[in-house]
Amino acid sequence: MKISFLWAIFFFFTEFGLQGWSSPSLVTGKSLYANQCAECHGERGQGVEDEYSKPLVGDWPLEKIIRYVDKTMPDYDPKLTKGKNAELVSKFIFESFYQKPELFQKDSKVQLSRLTNRQFRQSLADLFSHFEGQPKIQNRVHGLRGKYYNAKGMNKKKTIKHEQIDGKIDFNFKDQAPIQGMDVKKFSIYWEGSIKPRETGWYEFFVQSPNGFSLRINQNDSLPTIDEKVTAGMMREVSAKLFLLGGRPYPLSLEYFKFDDPNASIELKWKTPLGEKEIIPKEFLFTEKVSSSFITQQNLPPDDYSQGFERGIQIDDTWDEAVTFAVLEAAEHAAEKVSRLIRGRENDPDQREKVVAIAEDFVRLAFREKLSQEELEWIVHRKFNPKTPLHTSIEKVVLFTLKSPRFL
């Protein structure tokens, strides 16, 4: 009798399953979901292609889910999950995955990021300006300050005759002197001040004259940007390209001289990244001369603009090579500056201490954080030893620092 009763129970569940049994003690939300919902929504609520492909996640409260399931689910026969069954399956969905969207996030490839080209160039410029002086214009008088000299022999600045502010460099003196009372045959003019471009990019500068001239832009003591001191009296135009950061002032000087040439004239022009060739307008020139800035002249591969803004996500051999050349340029610049700083005092212990202190500050600023003594020992102090010239040691520190992921 007992055995027959057990077989009867087994036969009942085999024939009718849990769907026909509504007692909460035997019917669970998990089993109801498996029987009534998983076919369309997946075993774990992840969705099923060609049925309901979206995961079962959202922000509805449990009560609203229960009402929705009670009225509409499953869509092929809403009567199957009414009342208590709707409550059980809804609670299972709510607690198992409805509030856990992270369960359905697909594994994504790790995407590295770096400084954008603009950030990289700006960071280098600001880093070196900390030690070489910030290029700030205090006196916002437009134009260049011009000093007019009589020349004699090889002395181009024999006697100063006049000073004035010139809004732009566009002069045709023909066979006359620039200022009354100056020597017609031998004279020179020295203009200096600053230039402040708006856009970031490549600028081309042009000087046109039949006479001698020398142009420096962002170069205080180094070789001129354009050097045409030797002249045969023939009209010529010479140009040079520079990469400049917009919104930053740069020192500018133009030395011009005439020695027995039949005519005298000079024009200073530029071609901006987005503009046409023109005489440099007065609004971009200032009488105050600022410190020079380190601006790398290395071409860099373009940043990604697929999202409508620049992103530094390209990290490949092309980018690495370009950045390496830019860093080498920066290291050479630092070595040159240190060489000038300690010229004639290379073996002075005080000078060595000063250069080491500069190197430590450079690394801290580049990494944007304080460093432990152990880190400074590894990054800086090991590069300095009595047998290595100081300019070589600082070069090694700059190379290591600027190629580090902590800077880039």
Coordinates of C-alpha atoms in Angstrom, one line a residue:
M1 CA 0.0 0.0 0.0
K2 CA 2.8 2.3 0.9
I3 CA 4.8 1.5 -2.2
S4 CA 1.7 2.1 -4.4
F5 CA 1.2 5.6 -2.9
L6 CA 4.9 6.6 -3.6
W7 CA 4.5 5.5 -7.2
A8 CA 1.4 7.5 -7.5
I9 CA 3.2 10.7 -6.5
F10 CA 6.1 9.9 -8.9
F11 CA 3.6 9.3 -11.7
F12 CA 1.8 12.7 -11.0
F13 CA 5.0 14.8 -11.2
T14 CA 6.1 12.9 -14.3
E15 CA 2.9 13.6 -16.1
F16 CA 2.1 17.1 -15.0
G17 CA 5.4 18.6 -13.8
L18 CA 5.5 21.7 -11.6
Q19 CA 3.3 23.8 -13.8
G20 CA 0.2 22.0 -12.5
W21 CA 1.2 22.4 -8.9
S22 CA 0.6 25.8 -7.3
S23 CA 1.7 25.1 -3.7
P24 CA 4.5 27.6 -2.7
S25 CA 6.2 24.8 -0.8
L26 CA 6.9 22.8 -4.0
V27 CA 6.7 25.4 -6.8
T28 CA 9.7 27.9 -6.7
G29 CA 10.4 31.1 -8.6
K30 CA 13.5 29.5 -10.1
S31 CA 11.6 26.5 -11.5
L32 CA 8.8 28.7 -12.8
Y33 CA 11.3 30.9 -14.6
A34 CA 13.1 27.8 -16.1
N35 CA 9.8 26.4 -17.4
Q36 CA 8.0 29.6 -18.4
C37 CA 10.6 32.3 -19.1
A38 CA 14.0 30.9 -19.9
E39 CA 13.1 30.0 -23.5
C40 CA 12.8 33.7 -24.4
H41 CA 15.0 35.4 -21.8
G42 CA 17.8 32.9 -21.3
E43 CA 18.8 30.7 -18.3
R44 CA 20.4 33.7 -16.5
G45 CA 18.3 36.5 -17.9
Q46 CA 20.9 37.2 -20.5
G47 CA 18.5 37.3 -23.5
V48 CA 17.9 35.0 -26.4
E49 CA 18.7 35.8 -30.0
D50 CA 15.6 36.1 -32.2
E51 CA 13.4 36.1 -29.1
Y52 CA 14.1 38.8 -26.5
S53 CA 17.8 39.6 -27.0
K54 CA 18.2 42.2 -24.3
P55 CA 19.2 41.2 -20.7
L56 CA 16.5 41.4 -18.0
V57 CA 17.8 44.4 -16.1
G58 CA 16.2 47.7 -15.2
D59 CA 15.0 50.0 -12.4
W60 CA 11.4 49.0 -11.8
P61 CA 10.4 48.2 -8.2
L62 CA 9.5 44.6 -7.4
E63 CA 5.8 45.4 -7.2
K64 CA 5.6 46.8 -10.7
I65 CA 7.4 43.7 -12.1
I66 CA 4.9 41.5 -10.3
R67 CA 1.9 43.4 -11.9
Y68 CA 3.5 43.3 -15.3
V69 CA 4.3 39.5 -15.2
D70 CA 0.8 38.8 -13.8
K71 CA -0.9 40.5 -16.7
T72 CA 1.4 39.7 -19.7
M73 CA 3.8 36.8 -19.1
P74 CA 4.6 34.5 -20.7
D75 CA 3.3 36.2 -23.9
Y76 CA 2.1 33.0 -25.4
D77 CA -0.2 32.2 -22.4
P78 CA -0.3 34.9 -19.6
K79 CA -2.6 32.6 -17.5
L80 CA 0.4 30.4 -16.6
T81 CA 1.9 32.9 -14.2
K82 CA -1.0 34.5 -12.4
G83 CA -1.3 35.4 -8.7
K84 CA 1.2 33.7 -6.4
N85 CA 3.2 32.3 -9.4
A86 CA 3.7 35.7 -10.8
E87 CA 5.0 36.9 -7.4
L88 CA 7.4 34.0 -7.1
V89 CA 8.9 34.3 -10.6
S90 CA 9.1 38.1 -10.3
K91 CA 11.0 37.9 -7.0
F92 CA 13.4 35.4 -8.5
I93 CA 14.1 37.7 -11.5
F94 CA 14.4 40.7 -9.3
E95 CA 16.9 39.2 -6.8
S96 CA 18.9 37.1 -9.3
F97 CA 19.8 39.5 -12.1
Y98 CA 17.3 42.4 -12.6
Q99 CA 19.3 44.6 -10.3
K100 CA 22.8 43.4 -11.4
P101 CA 23.6 44.9 -14.8
E102 CA 27.3 44.1 -14.2
L103 CA 26.5 40.4 -14.8
F104 CA 25.9 41.2 -18.5
Q105 CA 28.8 43.4 -19.2
K106 CA 30.9 41.8 -22.0
D107 CA 34.6 41.4 -21.5
S108 CA 36.3 44.3 -23.2
K109 CA 39.8 44.7 -24.5
V110 CA 41.9 46.9 -22.2
Q111 CA 42.5 50.2 -24.1
L112 CA 45.6 52.2 -23.2
S113 CA 45.6 55.9 -23.1
R114 CA 48.3 58.6 -23.3
L115 CA 48.7 62.3 -23.5
T116 CA 47.2 63.8 -26.6
N117 CA 49.7 65.5 -29.0
R118 CA 48.5 68.9 -27.7
Q119 CA 48.9 67.8 -24.0
F120 CA 52.3 66.3 -24.8
R121 CA 53.7 69.4 -26.4
Q122 CA 52.1 71.7 -23.8
S123 CA 53.5 69.6 -20.9
L124 CA 57.0 69.7 -22.4
A125 CA 56.8 73.5 -22.8
D126 CA 55.5 74.1 -19.3
L127 CA 58.0 71.7 -17.8
F128 CA 61.0 73.5 -19.2
S129 CA 59.5 76.9 -18.6
H130 CA 59.5 76.2 -14.9
F131 CA 63.3 76.3 -15.1
E132 CA 63.8 78.8 -17.9
G133 CA 61.2 81.4 -17.1
Q134 CA 57.5 81.7 -17.8
P135 CA 56.7 83.6 -21.1
K136 CA 54.2 86.1 -19.7
I137 CA 53.5 89.5 -21.3
Q138 CA 52.9 92.2 -18.7
N139 CA 53.0 95.3 -20.9
R140 CA 50.4 94.7 -23.7
V141 CA 51.7 97.3 -26.1
H142 CA 51.3 96.1 -29.7
G143 CA 54.1 96.2 -32.2
L144 CA 57.9 95.8 -32.1
R145 CA 60.4 98.1 -30.5
G146 CA 62.7 99.4 -33.2
K147 CA 66.2 100.9 -32.7
Y148 CA 67.7 102.7 -35.7
Y149 CA 71.5 102.9 -36.0
N150 CA 74.1 104.5 -38.3
A151 CA 76.7 101.8 -39.2
K152 CA 80.4 102.1 -39.8
G153 CA 82.6 99.4 -41.2
M154 CA 81.7 96.1 -39.5
N155 CA 80.0 97.9 -36.6
K156 CA 76.3 97.7 -37.5
K157 CA 75.3 99.6 -34.4
K158 CA 77.9 102.4 -34.4
T159 CA 75.5 105.2 -33.3
I160 CA 71.9 105.0 -32.3
K161 CA 69.8 107.7 -34.0
H162 CA 66.2 106.9 -33.2
E163 CA 63.8 104.6 -31.3
Q164 CA 60.2 103.9 -32.1
I165 CA 57.5 101.3 -32.0
D166 CA 56.6 99.8 -35.4
G167 CA 53.2 98.1 -35.7
K168 CA 54.4 95.9 -38.5
I169 CA 57.5 95.2 -40.6
D170 CA 56.6 96.4 -44.1
F171 CA 59.1 99.1 -45.2
N172 CA 60.3 100.3 -48.6
F173 CA 62.9 103.0 -48.0
K174 CA 64.0 102.9 -51.7
D175 CA 67.2 105.0 -51.9
Q176 CA 66.4 107.1 -48.8
A177 CA 67.3 106.8 -45.2
P178 CA 64.7 105.4 -42.8
I179 CA 64.8 108.5 -40.6
Q180 CA 65.9 112.0 -41.5
G181 CA 69.5 112.6 -40.4
M182 CA 70.6 108.9 -40.8
D183 CA 73.3 107.8 -43.2
V184 CA 71.7 106.8 -46.5
K185 CA 74.3 104.3 -47.5
K186 CA 75.1 102.5 -44.2
F187 CA 72.5 101.9 -41.5
S188 CA 70.8 99.1 -39.5
I189 CA 67.6 98.6 -37.6
Y190 CA 67.1 96.2 -34.7
W191 CA 63.5 95.2 -33.9
E192 CA 62.6 93.1 -30.9
G193 CA 59.6 92.1 -28.9
S194 CA 57.3 89.1 -28.9
I195 CA 54.8 87.3 -31.1
K196 CA 51.7 85.5 -29.8
P197 CA 50.0 83.3 -32.3
R198 CA 46.4 82.1 -31.8
E199 CA 46.4 78.6 -33.3
T200 CA 48.6 75.6 -32.6
G201 CA 50.4 74.2 -35.6
W202 CA 53.0 74.8 -38.2
Y203 CA 53.8 78.4 -39.1
E204 CA 55.9 79.6 -42.0
F205 CA 57.8 82.9 -41.6
F206 CA 59.1 84.9 -44.6
V207 CA 61.5 87.8 -44.8
Q208 CA 61.8 89.6 -48.1
S209 CA 64.6 92.2 -48.7
P210 CA 67.5 93.0 -51.0
N211 CA 69.6 93.8 -47.9
G212 CA 71.1 91.8 -45.0
F213 CA 68.9 90.4 -42.3
S214 CA 68.7 87.9 -39.4
L215 CA 65.5 86.7 -37.9
R216 CA 65.1 84.9 -34.5
I217 CA 61.8 83.5 -33.3
N218 CA 61.8 81.6 -30.0
Q219 CA 65.6 81.6 -30.0
N220 CA 67.4 84.0 -27.6
D221 CA 71.0 82.8 -28.0
S222 CA 71.0 80.0 -30.5
L223 CA 71.4 80.1 -34.3
P224 CA 68.9 82.4 -36.1
T225 CA 65.7 81.0 -37.5
I226 CA 66.7 82.8 -40.8
D227 CA 70.2 84.0 -41.4
E228 CA 70.8 86.2 -44.5
K229 CA 73.6 88.5 -43.4
V230 CA 75.5 88.2 -46.7
T231 CA 73.8 90.1 -49.5
A232 CA 74.5 90.9 -53.1
G233 CA 71.8 93.6 -53.3
M234 CA 69.3 91.4 -55.0
M235 CA 65.7 91.1 -53.9
R236 CA 65.1 87.7 -52.3
E237 CA 62.6 86.0 -50.0
V238 CA 63.7 83.4 -47.4
S239 CA 61.4 81.3 -45.2
A240 CA 61.5 78.9 -42.3
K241 CA 58.8 76.7 -40.6
L242 CA 58.2 76.5 -36.9
F243 CA 55.7 74.5 -34.8
L244 CA 54.2 76.9 -32.2
L245 CA 51.6 76.4 -29.5
G246 CA 48.7 78.9 -29.8
G247 CA 48.1 81.4 -27.0
R248 CA 51.8 81.4 -25.9
P249 CA 54.1 84.3 -26.6
Y250 CA 57.6 83.8 -28.1
P251 CA 60.5 86.2 -28.3
L252 CA 61.1 87.7 -31.7
S253 CA 64.1 89.8 -33.0
L254 CA 64.9 91.0 -36.5
E255 CA 68.2 92.5 -37.4
Y256 CA 68.3 94.4 -40.7
F257 CA 71.2 96.4 -42.3
K258 CA 72.1 98.1 -45.5
F259 CA 75.8 98.5 -46.7
D260 CA 76.0 100.5 -49.9
D261 CA 73.1 98.7 -51.6
P262 CA 71.2 100.8 -54.1
N263 CA 67.8 100.3 -52.4
A264 CA 66.5 99.4 -49.0
S265 CA 63.3 97.5 -48.1
I266 CA 62.1 94.7 -45.8
E267 CA 58.9 92.7 -45.1
L268 CA 58.2 90.2 -42.4
K269 CA 55.3 87.8 -43.3
W270 CA 53.8 84.6 -42.0
K271 CA 51.5 81.9 -43.1
T272 CA 49.4 80.5 -40.2
P273 CA 48.1 76.9 -39.9
L274 CA 44.7 78.1 -41.1
G275 CA 45.5 81.3 -42.9
E276 CA 47.1 82.8 -46.0
K277 CA 50.5 84.4 -46.4
E278 CA 50.4 88.0 -45.1
I279 CA 52.4 90.7 -43.4
I280 CA 52.3 89.8 -39.7
P281 CA 49.5 92.0 -38.2
K282 CA 50.2 94.4 -35.4
E283 CA 47.7 92.6 -33.1
F284 CA 50.1 89.5 -32.8
L285 CA 53.2 91.6 -32.0
F286 CA 54.2 93.0 -28.6
T287 CA 57.0 95.3 -27.5
E288 CA 57.8 93.3 -24.4
K289 CA 60.3 90.5 -25.0
V290 CA 59.6 87.2 -23.2
S291 CA 61.6 84.1 -22.4
S292 CA 61.9 81.5 -25.0
S293 CA 60.0 78.2 -24.7
F294 CA 61.0 74.6 -25.6
I295 CA 58.6 73.6 -28.3
T296 CA 59.3 70.3 -29.9
Q297 CA 59.5 70.5 -33.7
Q298 CA 58.9 66.7 -34.1
N299 CA 56.0 65.6 -36.3
L300 CA 53.6 63.5 -34.3
P301 CA 51.0 61.0 -35.7
P302 CA 47.5 62.5 -35.5
D303 CA 45.3 61.8 -32.5
D304 CA 42.0 59.9 -32.7
Y305 CA 39.0 62.1 -33.4
S306 CA 36.4 59.4 -34.0
Q307 CA 34.3 60.5 -30.9
G308 CA 34.3 64.2 -32.0
F309 CA 37.2 65.2 -29.7
E310 CA 40.9 64.4 -29.6
R311 CA 41.9 61.2 -27.7
G312 CA 45.4 59.8 -27.1
I313 CA 44.7 56.1 -27.7
Q314 CA 47.1 55.3 -30.6
I315 CA 50.1 53.5 -29.0
D316 CA 52.1 51.8 -31.7
D317 CA 55.6 51.8 -33.3
T318 CA 54.9 55.0 -35.3
W319 CA 53.8 56.9 -32.2
D320 CA 56.6 55.5 -30.1
E321 CA 59.3 56.5 -32.7
A322 CA 57.9 60.0 -33.0
V323 CA 57.8 60.5 -29.2
T324 CA 61.3 59.1 -28.9
F325 CA 62.7 61.7 -31.3
A326 CA 60.8 64.5 -29.5
V327 CA 62.2 63.3 -26.2
L328 CA 65.7 63.2 -27.7
E329 CA 65.2 66.8 -28.8
A330 CA 64.2 67.7 -25.3
A331 CA 67.2 65.9 -23.8
E332 CA 69.6 67.8 -26.1
H333 CA 67.9 71.0 -25.2
A334 CA 68.4 70.3 -21.4
A335 CA 72.0 69.3 -21.9
E336 CA 72.7 72.5 -23.9
K337 CA 71.1 74.7 -21.1
V338 CA 73.1 72.9 -18.4
S339 CA 76.3 73.3 -20.4
R340 CA 75.8 77.1 -20.5
L341 CA 74.9 77.2 -16.9
I342 CA 78.1 75.6 -15.6
R343 CA 80.5 76.7 -18.4
G344 CA 84.0 76.9 -16.9
R345 CA 82.8 75.4 -13.6
E346 CA 82.2 71.7 -14.5
N347 CA 84.4 70.4 -11.6
D348 CA 82.9 72.7 -9.0
P349 CA 81.1 70.5 -6.3
D350 CA 78.5 73.3 -5.8
Q351 CA 77.6 73.3 -9.5
R352 CA 77.1 69.5 -9.4
E353 CA 74.8 69.8 -6.4
K354 CA 72.8 72.5 -8.2
V355 CA 72.4 70.3 -11.4
V356 CA 71.4 67.3 -9.3
A357 CA 68.7 69.4 -7.5
I358 CA 67.5 70.6 -10.9
A359 CA 67.2 67.0 -12.1
E360 CA 65.2 66.0 -9.0
D361 CA 62.8 68.9 -9.5
F362 CA 62.5 68.0 -13.2
V363 CA 61.5 64.4 -12.4
R364 CA 59.0 65.4 -9.7
L365 CA 57.3 67.9 -12.0
A366 CA 57.2 65.5 -14.9
F367 CA 55.7 62.7 -12.8
R368 CA 53.3 65.1 -11.1
E369 CA 54.0 63.6 -7.7
K370 CA 56.4 63.5 -4.8
L371 CA 59.0 60.8 -5.1
S372 CA 60.6 58.7 -2.3
Q373 CA 64.4 58.8 -1.7
E374 CA 64.7 55.4 -3.2
E375 CA 63.0 56.5 -6.4
L376 CA 65.2 59.6 -6.7
E377 CA 68.3 57.4 -6.1
W378 CA 67.3 55.1 -9.0
I379 CA 66.0 57.7 -11.4
V380 CA 68.4 60.6 -10.8
H381 CA 71.4 59.9 -8.6
R382 CA 72.6 56.8 -10.4
K383 CA 72.9 58.9 -13.6
F384 CA 75.5 61.2 -11.9
N385 CA 79.0 60.0 -11.3
P386 CA 82.4 61.9 -11.3
K387 CA 83.4 60.4 -14.6
T388 CA 80.3 61.5 -16.5
P389 CA 80.0 65.1 -17.7
L390 CA 77.1 66.9 -16.0
H391 CA 75.4 67.7 -19.3
T392 CA 75.4 64.0 -20.2
S393 CA 74.0 63.1 -16.8
I394 CA 71.1 65.5 -17.1
E395 CA 70.5 64.2 -20.7
K396 CA 70.1 60.7 -19.3
V397 CA 67.7 61.8 -16.6
V398 CA 65.5 63.7 -19.1
L399 CA 65.5 60.7 -21.5
F400 CA 64.5 58.3 -18.8
T401 CA 61.8 60.6 -17.4
L402 CA 60.1 61.7 -20.5
K403 CA 59.9 58.2 -21.9
S404 CA 58.4 56.9 -18.7
P405 CA 54.7 55.9 -18.7
R406 CA 54.4 58.0 -15.5
F407 CA 54.9 61.1 -17.7
L408 CA 53.3 59.9 -21.0

